[in-house]
Amino acid sequence: MVLDLNQSETDAPGEQAPGPAGGTAHPAPLRPYLIAAAVLCALYFLYAYLRFSHFQSPSWDLGIFEQEVRAYAGFDAPVVDIKGPGYLILGDHFSPVVALLAPLYWIWPSAAALLFAQAALFAASAVIVGRTVQQILGGRSGLCVTVAYGLSWGLQEAVKADFHEIALAVPLVALVCRALLMERWRAAVLWSLPLVLVKEDLGITVAVVGGLLALYGRRVQGFLLASFGVFAFALTVLVLIPAASTAGTYDYWKKIEENGGQEVSTLDSLLGVLDSSVKLEMLVFLVGITAFMALRSPLVLLVLPTLGWRLLSQDSNHWGMVWHYSAILMPVVFLAMADGVRRSRESKRPWLVSYANVAVPMATAIALAMTQHLPLRDLLRPETYRSDARTHAAEEAIEAIPVGARVETDITLMAHLTADRTVYWIGGAPGTAPDVVAINLDFGWSQPIDDPVKYAEQLHPEARYRITREAGSFVVMERTTPVPGNG
């Protein structure tokens, strides 16, 4: 029996909402989940902000996204100079939905605002996942899964990796999975559509949502959505991104086609999908955090597009449990677990019924145990809250760089400068003669920098520089000659 799509769900305590398979959902009062979400949001943001304030950003991505959001906030084209002077970021990844963060940036023009937005989005997805589980399984399963999901390794590693556009997809995917489990087919379609604006590869995920709709008997809707997803993917990677790119192509094909500059055949890529223990470990832990119950649900098929490109990639950063790549998979596997438990409770095999009844507590225990080895554990360590000499030196270097200056720098200072300076990646802006070159000598250069001024002038032979501030390992150099062409 298919649900009446015009029925509305109620969140009032003690009332029951329409449930899957024509049944009635278990009550799921909203307040406990909002409290849990507030706690998770605070934990995520506290951890991310402490790393940010201690100059521990792991990559240039936070600076890139701040430059993008800053451009949208100023109603400008999303030019990201960190990727290269005048670089249009839509020629790299297609994520126009990031513009939705502009209003927050008007209020709080800082990279920290993006960290807060990601924390809030992840916490919101926990509400969606937890309440859905509660309505499907009843008991206290919803709050248990909220904890397990909120502490899952995919979300924790994403928080550690600073902000990424995928944060906007996580609650959307949770809503899609919820709609499928509650048999709200129209909602599943509508929540899927914006995913193609988050990142180009998600068009294939949308196509799989269409496949699931067809599997559940909604063939017309499923076919149309699958077609839309494939079309959106093809349009973005074959037309839109190349049109915005200076190279005229989608650069990330190289992640699959090349390894260290050497071409890799399609057959070798396919044969190498499971050729690494890092990949296998990630796959085991992906379903293991659900006590393997996610494998009992067709919903788990939604992980395949993201896993597909990651396992085909020749870049080892895509394979494992670190970085942000698994965050989007977390709502899928946890809601697939709920569906798997529900299905298993109806099994004729007593052992499977018994196992299903303990799967949620097991998943919660697994999440709590794994947190001992995951990023948020650092919040229990006093040294996490202390500023050391390196932090103070970095702050001195920031103070020595004039607001509004054009700065070329490395990852360490980058995201702290992008709010009110024009920032370039060190070595990535030839011919620009930036006003300031600021470097961290301990950054991890391929060769030690013994003479910072000589290094700056090698990067920009058209200009001359002098040191204006040395603080710890940080050196700030100011241009002493006029901007070439301006006198």
Short mmCIF file of C-alpha atoms in Angstrom, two decimals:
data_model
loop_
_atom_site.label_atom_id
_atom_site.label_comp_id
_atom_site.label_asym_id
_atom_site.label_seq_id
_atom_site.Cartn_x
_atom_site.Cartn_y
_atom_site.Cartn_z
CA MET A 1 0.00 0.00 0.00
CA VAL A 2 1.41 3.39 -1.00
CA LEU A 3 1.17 6.32 1.35
CA ASP A 4 -1.01 9.28 0.56
CA LEU A 5 1.54 11.89 -0.50
CA ASN A 6 -0.71 14.68 0.71
CA GLN A 7 -0.54 13.53 4.28
CA SER A 8 1.70 15.66 6.45
CA GLU A 9 4.01 14.51 9.18
CA THR A 10 3.58 15.85 12.68
CA ASP A 11 6.37 16.42 15.15
CA ALA A 12 4.14 16.98 18.17
CA PRO A 13 4.99 14.78 21.18
CA GLY A 14 2.67 11.85 21.55
CA GLU A 15 1.23 12.14 18.05
CA GLN A 16 1.91 9.64 15.33
CA ALA A 17 2.91 10.38 11.78
CA PRO A 18 2.35 8.34 8.66
CA GLY A 19 4.92 5.57 8.45
CA PRO A 20 6.37 3.27 5.82
CA ALA A 21 4.43 0.49 4.15
CA GLY A 22 1.16 2.14 5.01
CA GLY A 23 1.77 1.68 8.72
CA THR A 24 2.06 4.21 11.51
CA ALA A 25 5.36 5.68 12.59
CA HIS A 26 6.50 5.49 16.18
CA PRO A 27 6.38 8.81 18.07
CA ALA A 28 9.56 10.88 17.78
CA PRO A 29 9.36 14.13 19.78
CA LEU A 30 11.60 16.75 18.23
CA ARG A 31 13.04 18.34 21.39
CA PRO A 32 15.48 15.57 22.44
CA TYR A 33 16.92 15.51 18.93
CA LEU A 34 17.36 19.27 18.85
CA ILE A 35 19.22 19.08 22.15
CA ALA A 36 21.43 16.30 20.80
CA ALA A 37 22.04 18.31 17.63
CA ALA A 38 23.01 21.38 19.64
CA VAL A 39 25.56 19.33 21.58
CA LEU A 40 26.97 17.80 18.40
CA CYS A 41 27.14 21.19 16.69
CA ALA A 42 29.03 22.61 19.68
CA LEU A 43 31.49 19.71 19.66
CA TYR A 44 32.11 19.90 15.92
CA PHE A 45 32.59 23.65 15.92
CA LEU A 46 34.71 23.72 19.07
CA TYR A 47 37.08 21.17 17.61
CA ALA A 48 37.25 22.88 14.21
CA TYR A 49 37.66 26.34 15.68
CA LEU A 50 40.45 25.26 18.03
CA ARG A 51 42.37 23.80 15.10
CA PHE A 52 41.74 26.94 13.07
CA SER A 53 42.80 29.30 15.86
CA HIS A 54 45.96 27.25 16.41
CA PHE A 55 46.85 27.44 12.70
CA GLN A 56 46.43 23.70 12.09
CA SER A 57 44.51 23.74 8.79
CA PRO A 58 45.49 20.55 6.92
CA SER A 59 45.09 21.93 3.39
CA TRP A 60 44.40 25.02 1.33
CA ASP A 61 40.71 24.12 0.97
CA LEU A 62 39.37 26.35 3.75
CA GLY A 63 41.03 29.38 2.18
CA ILE A 64 39.68 28.38 -1.23
CA PHE A 65 36.12 28.11 0.02
CA GLU A 66 36.33 31.39 1.91
CA GLN A 67 37.50 33.18 -1.24
CA GLU A 68 34.57 31.60 -3.10
CA VAL A 69 31.97 32.54 -0.49
CA ARG A 70 33.48 36.01 -0.10
CA ALA A 71 33.04 36.54 -3.84
CA TYR A 72 29.41 35.42 -3.73
CA ALA A 73 28.82 37.64 -0.68
CA GLY A 74 30.07 40.59 -2.72
CA PHE A 75 27.88 39.60 -5.69
CA ASP A 76 31.00 38.85 -7.74
CA ALA A 77 31.97 35.89 -9.89
CA PRO A 78 33.48 33.11 -7.73
CA VAL A 79 37.13 33.86 -8.48
CA VAL A 80 39.57 31.98 -6.25
CA ASP A 81 43.06 33.47 -6.56
CA ILE A 82 44.56 30.71 -4.42
CA LYS A 83 44.08 28.36 -7.37
CA GLY A 84 45.66 30.97 -9.64
CA PRO A 85 45.14 34.71 -10.26
CA GLY A 86 41.63 35.20 -11.65
CA TYR A 87 40.80 31.47 -11.42
CA LEU A 88 37.05 30.82 -11.76
CA ILE A 89 36.33 28.04 -9.27
CA LEU A 90 33.37 26.68 -11.25
CA GLY A 91 35.98 25.42 -13.69
CA ASP A 92 37.35 23.17 -10.95
CA HIS A 93 34.34 21.73 -9.13
CA PHE A 94 30.73 22.64 -9.88
CA SER A 95 29.34 23.74 -6.51
CA PRO A 96 27.20 26.87 -7.03
CA VAL A 97 25.08 25.95 -3.99
CA VAL A 98 27.95 27.27 -1.85
CA ALA A 99 26.52 30.72 -2.62
CA LEU A 100 23.81 29.96 -0.02
CA LEU A 101 26.43 30.63 2.66
CA ALA A 102 26.79 34.26 1.59
CA PRO A 103 24.21 35.63 4.10
CA LEU A 104 26.12 34.00 6.96
CA TYR A 105 29.31 35.55 5.61
CA TRP A 106 27.71 39.00 5.61
CA ILE A 107 27.23 38.58 9.36
CA TRP A 108 30.53 36.87 10.09
CA PRO A 109 33.17 37.51 7.39
CA SER A 110 35.62 34.85 8.47
CA ALA A 111 36.68 31.32 7.56
CA ALA A 112 35.34 30.38 11.01
CA ALA A 113 31.83 31.08 9.69
CA LEU A 114 32.24 28.23 7.21
CA LEU A 115 33.39 25.92 9.99
CA PHE A 116 30.28 26.82 11.96
CA ALA A 117 28.05 26.28 8.93
CA GLN A 118 29.48 22.80 8.44
CA ALA A 119 29.03 21.95 12.12
CA ALA A 120 25.39 23.08 11.97
CA LEU A 121 24.70 21.16 8.76
CA PHE A 122 26.18 17.95 10.14
CA ALA A 123 24.21 18.39 13.37
CA ALA A 124 21.00 18.98 11.38
CA SER A 125 21.59 15.74 9.52
CA ALA A 126 21.83 13.96 12.88
CA VAL A 127 18.30 15.16 13.71
CA ILE A 128 17.01 13.80 10.40
CA VAL A 129 18.77 10.45 10.79
CA GLY A 130 17.88 10.00 14.48
CA ARG A 131 14.20 10.88 14.19
CA THR A 132 13.78 8.71 11.11
CA VAL A 133 15.25 5.73 12.95
CA GLN A 134 12.99 6.46 15.92
CA GLN A 135 9.89 6.52 13.73
CA ILE A 136 10.87 3.29 12.01
CA LEU A 137 12.15 1.22 14.93
CA GLY A 138 10.66 2.82 18.03
CA GLY A 139 12.05 2.44 21.54
CA ARG A 140 15.17 4.47 22.23
CA SER A 141 16.79 3.51 18.97
CA GLY A 142 16.58 7.03 17.54
CA LEU A 143 18.69 8.69 20.21
CA CYS A 144 21.16 5.79 20.19
CA VAL A 145 21.63 6.17 16.44
CA THR A 146 21.90 9.96 16.80
CA VAL A 147 24.91 9.37 19.06
CA ALA A 148 26.39 6.66 16.83
CA TYR A 149 25.87 8.74 13.70
CA GLY A 150 27.05 11.97 15.29
CA LEU A 151 30.30 10.33 16.42
CA SER A 152 30.80 8.32 13.22
CA TRP A 153 34.28 8.38 11.74
CA GLY A 154 33.06 9.84 8.46
CA LEU A 155 31.72 12.99 10.12
CA GLN A 156 34.59 13.35 12.57
CA GLU A 157 37.20 13.15 9.83
CA ALA A 158 35.25 15.66 7.75
CA VAL A 159 35.23 18.10 10.67
CA LYS A 160 38.99 17.63 11.02
CA ALA A 161 39.47 18.37 7.31
CA ASP A 162 37.95 21.88 7.62
CA PHE A 163 35.03 23.03 5.48
CA HIS A 164 34.07 21.38 2.18
CA GLU A 165 31.07 21.79 -0.08
CA ILE A 166 29.97 18.26 0.74
CA ALA A 167 28.65 19.60 4.06
CA LEU A 168 25.67 20.94 2.14
CA ALA A 169 24.96 17.52 0.67
CA VAL A 170 24.96 15.54 3.93
CA PRO A 171 21.55 16.74 5.22
CA LEU A 172 20.11 16.55 1.70
CA VAL A 173 21.15 12.92 1.38
CA ALA A 174 19.68 12.23 4.82
CA LEU A 175 16.37 13.74 3.67
CA VAL A 176 16.43 11.67 0.48
CA CYS A 177 17.02 8.45 2.44
CA ARG A 178 14.32 9.40 4.94
CA ALA A 179 11.82 10.02 2.15
CA LEU A 180 12.60 6.66 0.55
CA LEU A 181 12.20 4.77 3.83
CA MET A 182 8.96 6.57 4.66
CA GLU A 183 7.70 5.99 1.10
CA ARG A 184 7.34 9.69 0.37
CA TRP A 185 8.28 9.40 -3.26
CA ARG A 186 7.71 13.00 -4.29
CA ALA A 187 9.82 14.22 -1.40
CA ALA A 188 12.60 11.81 -2.42
CA VAL A 189 12.62 13.34 -5.89
CA LEU A 190 12.52 16.94 -4.69
CA TRP A 191 15.29 16.52 -2.11
CA SER A 192 17.45 14.79 -4.74
CA LEU A 193 17.36 17.58 -7.30
CA PRO A 194 19.57 20.13 -5.47
CA LEU A 195 22.36 17.56 -5.07
CA VAL A 196 23.53 18.22 -8.63
CA LEU A 197 24.39 21.78 -7.55
CA VAL A 198 26.58 20.63 -4.65
CA LYS A 199 29.20 18.70 -6.62
CA GLU A 200 29.35 17.34 -10.13
CA ASP A 201 29.66 13.63 -9.23
CA LEU A 202 26.41 13.69 -7.25
CA GLY A 203 24.43 13.55 -10.48
CA ILE A 204 25.22 9.82 -10.51
CA THR A 205 23.98 9.52 -6.92
CA VAL A 206 20.72 11.17 -8.03
CA ALA A 207 20.51 8.61 -10.83
CA VAL A 208 20.80 5.79 -8.27
CA VAL A 209 17.98 7.39 -6.25
CA GLY A 210 15.94 7.11 -9.43
CA GLY A 211 16.91 3.44 -9.68
CA LEU A 212 15.73 2.85 -6.12
CA LEU A 213 12.42 4.54 -6.88
CA ALA A 214 11.97 2.15 -9.80
CA LEU A 215 12.93 -0.76 -7.54
CA TYR A 216 10.25 0.33 -5.07
CA GLY A 217 7.66 0.35 -7.87
CA ARG A 218 7.68 4.03 -8.87
CA ARG A 219 9.00 3.32 -12.36
CA VAL A 220 8.06 6.54 -14.14
CA GLN A 221 9.38 8.79 -11.39
CA GLY A 222 12.46 6.62 -11.10
CA PHE A 223 13.22 6.68 -14.82
CA LEU A 224 12.78 10.46 -15.03
CA LEU A 225 14.97 11.10 -11.98
CA ALA A 226 17.68 8.70 -13.16
CA SER A 227 17.69 10.37 -16.56
CA PHE A 228 17.95 13.78 -14.94
CA GLY A 229 20.88 12.66 -12.79
CA VAL A 230 22.84 11.25 -15.72
CA PHE A 231 22.08 14.34 -17.82
CA ALA A 232 23.17 16.70 -15.02
CA PHE A 233 26.41 14.78 -14.52
CA ALA A 234 27.21 14.82 -18.24
CA LEU A 235 26.30 18.49 -18.57
CA THR A 236 28.52 19.60 -15.70
CA VAL A 237 31.64 17.55 -16.51
CA LEU A 238 31.45 17.79 -20.30
CA VAL A 239 30.08 21.31 -20.80
CA LEU A 240 29.81 23.60 -17.77
CA ILE A 241 33.10 22.88 -16.03
CA PRO A 242 35.17 22.89 -19.24
CA ALA A 243 33.50 26.16 -20.27
CA ALA A 244 34.59 27.79 -16.99
CA SER A 245 38.05 26.20 -16.96
CA THR A 246 41.07 27.86 -18.51
CA ALA A 247 42.21 24.38 -19.60
CA GLY A 248 38.89 23.75 -21.36
CA THR A 249 38.47 20.35 -19.75
CA TYR A 250 37.48 18.56 -16.55
CA ASP A 251 40.83 18.07 -14.82
CA TYR A 252 39.71 15.37 -12.39
CA TRP A 253 39.51 12.71 -15.10
CA LYS A 254 43.27 12.56 -14.56
CA LYS A 255 42.73 11.16 -11.07
CA ILE A 256 41.47 7.98 -12.72
CA GLU A 257 43.43 8.03 -15.97
CA GLU A 258 46.90 8.87 -14.66
CA ASN A 259 49.20 7.72 -11.88
CA GLY A 260 52.31 9.79 -11.33
CA GLY A 261 52.03 11.19 -14.84
CA GLN A 262 51.77 7.72 -16.38
CA GLU A 263 48.58 6.74 -18.20
CA VAL A 264 46.48 3.99 -16.60
CA SER A 265 44.21 1.91 -18.79
CA THR A 266 40.54 1.46 -18.00
CA LEU A 267 41.12 -2.25 -17.41
CA ASP A 268 43.95 -1.57 -14.96
CA SER A 269 41.76 0.93 -13.12
CA LEU A 270 38.98 -1.64 -12.78
CA LEU A 271 41.37 -4.41 -11.70
CA GLY A 272 42.86 -2.09 -9.10
CA VAL A 273 39.60 -1.21 -7.37
CA LEU A 274 40.38 -3.42 -4.35
CA ASP A 275 44.16 -3.57 -4.67
CA SER A 276 44.93 -1.79 -1.40
CA SER A 277 44.47 -2.71 2.25
CA VAL A 278 43.56 0.96 2.83
CA LYS A 279 40.55 0.58 0.53
CA LEU A 280 39.48 -2.68 2.14
CA GLU A 281 39.78 -1.22 5.64
CA MET A 282 37.60 1.73 4.64
CA LEU A 283 34.92 -0.55 3.18
CA VAL A 284 34.87 -2.81 6.25
CA PHE A 285 34.53 0.12 8.63
CA LEU A 286 31.93 1.77 6.41
CA VAL A 287 29.45 -1.05 6.96
CA GLY A 288 31.00 -2.23 10.22
CA ILE A 289 29.85 0.90 12.06
CA THR A 290 26.29 -0.28 11.43
CA ALA A 291 27.04 -3.76 12.81
CA PHE A 292 26.82 -4.75 9.11
CA MET A 293 23.04 -4.25 9.15
CA ALA A 294 23.26 -1.68 6.36
CA LEU A 295 23.90 -4.57 3.97
CA ARG A 296 20.34 -5.78 4.54
CA SER A 297 18.83 -2.72 2.82
CA PRO A 298 18.65 -1.71 -0.86
CA LEU A 299 19.30 1.81 0.37
CA VAL A 300 22.98 0.96 0.74
CA LEU A 301 23.23 1.09 -3.06
CA LEU A 302 23.43 4.87 -2.72
CA VAL A 303 27.03 4.58 -1.55
CA LEU A 304 28.15 3.07 -4.87
CA PRO A 305 28.64 6.25 -6.96
CA THR A 306 30.88 7.91 -4.37
CA LEU A 307 32.74 4.68 -3.63
CA GLY A 308 33.07 4.06 -7.36
CA TRP A 309 35.11 7.14 -8.21
CA ARG A 310 37.10 6.90 -5.00
CA LEU A 311 38.16 3.31 -5.58
CA LEU A 312 38.93 3.97 -9.26
CA SER A 313 41.03 7.01 -8.38
CA GLN A 314 44.80 6.72 -8.50
CA ASP A 315 45.06 9.28 -5.69
CA SER A 316 45.55 7.46 -2.39
CA ASN A 317 43.99 10.38 -0.51
CA HIS A 318 40.61 9.19 -1.85
CA TRP A 319 40.89 5.64 -0.57
CA GLY A 320 40.94 5.63 3.19
CA MET A 321 39.04 6.80 6.24
CA VAL A 322 40.59 10.28 6.50
CA TRP A 323 39.56 13.58 4.89
CA HIS A 324 35.94 14.47 4.10
CA TYR A 325 35.10 11.98 1.38
CA SER A 326 33.07 9.60 3.55
CA ALA A 327 30.83 12.19 5.23
CA ILE A 328 28.16 11.89 2.54
CA LEU A 329 28.06 8.11 3.06
CA MET A 330 27.21 8.32 6.77
CA PRO A 331 23.47 9.15 6.50
CA VAL A 332 23.11 6.43 3.87
CA VAL A 333 24.63 3.60 5.91
CA PHE A 334 22.91 4.54 9.17
CA LEU A 335 19.48 4.81 7.61
CA ALA A 336 20.17 1.64 5.65
CA MET A 337 20.94 0.05 9.02
CA ALA A 338 17.51 1.09 10.32
CA ASP A 339 15.88 -0.41 7.24
CA GLY A 340 17.98 -3.54 7.63
CA VAL A 341 16.93 -3.94 11.25
CA ARG A 342 13.28 -3.48 10.32
CA ARG A 343 13.53 -6.08 7.57
CA SER A 344 15.44 -8.51 9.78
CA ARG A 345 12.87 -8.31 12.55
CA GLU A 346 10.40 -9.82 10.10
CA SER A 347 12.73 -12.66 9.17
CA LYS A 348 11.82 -16.32 9.71
CA ARG A 349 15.35 -16.98 10.97
CA PRO A 350 15.37 -16.58 14.76
CA TRP A 351 19.10 -15.80 14.93
CA LEU A 352 18.68 -12.90 12.50
CA VAL A 353 15.77 -11.51 14.51
CA SER A 354 17.85 -11.73 17.68
CA TYR A 355 20.81 -10.04 16.02
CA ALA A 356 18.61 -7.27 14.63
CA ASN A 357 17.35 -6.52 18.14
CA VAL A 358 20.88 -5.77 19.36
CA ALA A 359 22.26 -4.13 16.20
CA VAL A 360 21.50 -0.55 17.24
CA PRO A 361 23.15 -0.86 20.70
CA MET A 362 26.11 -2.54 18.99
CA ALA A 363 26.44 0.30 16.49
CA THR A 364 26.35 2.82 19.34
CA ALA A 365 29.01 0.90 21.25
CA ILE A 366 31.19 0.71 18.13
CA ALA A 367 30.94 4.47 17.59
CA LEU A 368 31.83 5.22 21.21
CA ALA A 369 34.77 2.82 21.12
CA MET A 370 36.11 4.20 17.83
CA THR A 371 35.98 7.78 19.12
CA GLN A 372 38.98 6.96 21.30
CA HIS A 373 40.98 6.94 18.07
CA LEU A 374 39.17 9.75 16.22
CA PRO A 375 39.55 13.54 16.17
CA LEU A 376 36.98 14.55 18.82
CA ARG A 377 38.98 12.68 21.46
CA ASP A 378 41.32 15.68 21.45
CA LEU A 379 38.62 17.74 23.19
CA LEU A 380 39.36 15.72 26.34
CA ARG A 381 43.03 16.76 26.32
CA PRO A 382 44.02 19.97 28.17
CA GLU A 383 46.78 20.78 25.68
CA THR A 384 44.16 21.11 22.94
CA TYR A 385 43.03 24.40 24.48
CA ARG A 386 46.47 25.94 25.01
CA SER A 387 48.11 28.34 22.59
CA ASP A 388 51.76 27.51 22.06
CA ALA A 389 54.71 29.57 20.83
CA ARG A 390 53.98 28.62 17.23
CA THR A 391 50.44 30.02 17.49
CA HIS A 392 51.68 33.31 18.95
CA ALA A 393 54.33 33.58 16.24
CA ALA A 394 51.71 33.03 13.53
CA GLU A 395 49.51 35.72 15.07
CA GLU A 396 52.46 38.14 15.01
CA ALA A 397 53.00 37.37 11.34
CA ILE A 398 49.33 38.05 10.57
CA GLU A 399 49.52 41.42 12.34
CA ALA A 400 52.48 42.41 10.17
CA ILE A 401 50.49 41.98 6.93
CA PRO A 402 48.44 45.07 6.01
CA VAL A 403 44.72 44.68 5.46
CA GLY A 404 43.95 44.82 1.75
CA ALA A 405 47.40 43.63 0.72
CA ARG A 406 48.03 41.05 -1.99
CA VAL A 407 49.72 38.18 -0.17
CA GLU A 408 51.44 35.05 -1.38
CA THR A 409 51.63 32.43 1.35
CA ASP A 410 51.48 28.76 2.29
CA ILE A 411 48.70 26.79 3.97
CA THR A 412 49.58 27.81 7.54
CA LEU A 413 48.45 31.44 7.36
CA MET A 414 46.20 31.23 4.31
CA ALA A 415 42.69 30.89 5.79
CA HIS A 416 43.46 33.65 8.30
CA LEU A 417 44.16 36.14 5.52
CA THR A 418 41.45 35.46 2.95
CA ALA A 419 38.75 37.55 4.67
CA ASP A 420 40.38 40.93 4.03
CA ARG A 421 43.38 40.35 1.77
CA THR A 422 43.91 39.01 -1.73
CA VAL A 423 45.68 35.70 -1.19
CA TYR A 424 47.75 33.60 -3.59
CA TRP A 425 49.24 30.14 -3.15
CA ILE A 426 53.01 30.25 -2.77
CA GLY A 427 54.54 29.74 -6.20
CA GLY A 428 51.13 29.84 -7.86
CA ALA A 429 51.04 33.50 -8.91
CA PRO A 430 53.98 34.21 -11.23
CA GLY A 431 54.17 37.72 -12.59
CA THR A 432 51.89 39.24 -9.94
CA ALA A 433 54.60 40.79 -7.73
CA PRO A 434 52.45 40.48 -4.58
CA ASP A 435 52.79 43.17 -1.92
CA VAL A 436 53.77 40.57 0.70
CA VAL A 437 55.28 37.12 0.69
CA ALA A 438 54.72 35.36 4.02
CA ILE A 439 56.04 31.86 4.67
CA ASN A 440 56.34 29.32 7.44
CA LEU A 441 59.86 27.93 7.25
CA ASP A 442 58.66 24.79 9.04
CA PHE A 443 55.84 24.17 6.56
CA GLY A 444 57.49 21.06 5.15
CA TRP A 445 59.16 22.30 2.00
CA SER A 446 60.78 19.81 -0.38
CA GLN A 447 64.01 21.73 0.20
CA PRO A 448 64.78 23.92 3.23
CA ILE A 449 64.53 27.67 2.63
CA ASP A 450 67.77 29.13 3.94
CA ASP A 451 67.34 32.60 2.43
CA PRO A 452 63.66 33.70 2.45
CA VAL A 453 64.32 36.94 0.54
CA LYS A 454 66.18 35.11 -2.20
CA TYR A 455 63.33 32.59 -2.38
CA ALA A 456 60.71 35.37 -2.72
CA GLU A 457 62.73 37.05 -5.47
CA GLN A 458 63.15 33.74 -7.30
CA LEU A 459 59.36 33.47 -7.34
CA HIS A 460 59.07 37.10 -8.51
CA PRO A 461 62.21 38.25 -10.32
CA GLU A 462 60.37 41.40 -11.35
CA ALA A 463 60.30 42.61 -7.73
CA ARG A 464 62.54 43.06 -4.69
CA TYR A 465 61.62 42.18 -1.10
CA ARG A 466 62.81 42.85 2.42
CA ILE A 467 61.96 41.17 5.69
CA THR A 468 59.55 43.18 7.85
CA ARG A 469 58.78 40.62 10.53
CA GLU A 470 60.35 37.41 11.79
CA ALA A 471 58.41 35.48 14.43
CA GLY A 472 59.42 31.94 15.22
CA SER A 473 59.42 30.04 11.95
CA PHE A 474 57.33 32.72 10.19
CA VAL A 475 58.88 35.30 7.88
CA VAL A 476 56.96 38.24 6.41
CA MET A 477 58.54 40.02 3.43
CA GLU A 478 57.31 43.24 1.87
CA ARG A 479 57.91 44.34 -1.72
CA THR A 480 60.25 47.37 -1.90
CA THR A 481 59.89 48.08 -5.61
CA PRO A 482 56.85 49.49 -7.45
CA VAL A 483 54.32 47.14 -8.99
CA PRO A 484 55.63 46.35 -12.48
CA GLY A 485 53.89 48.53 -15.05
CA ASN A 486 52.78 51.09 -12.43
CA GLY A 487 55.81 53.26 -12.43
#
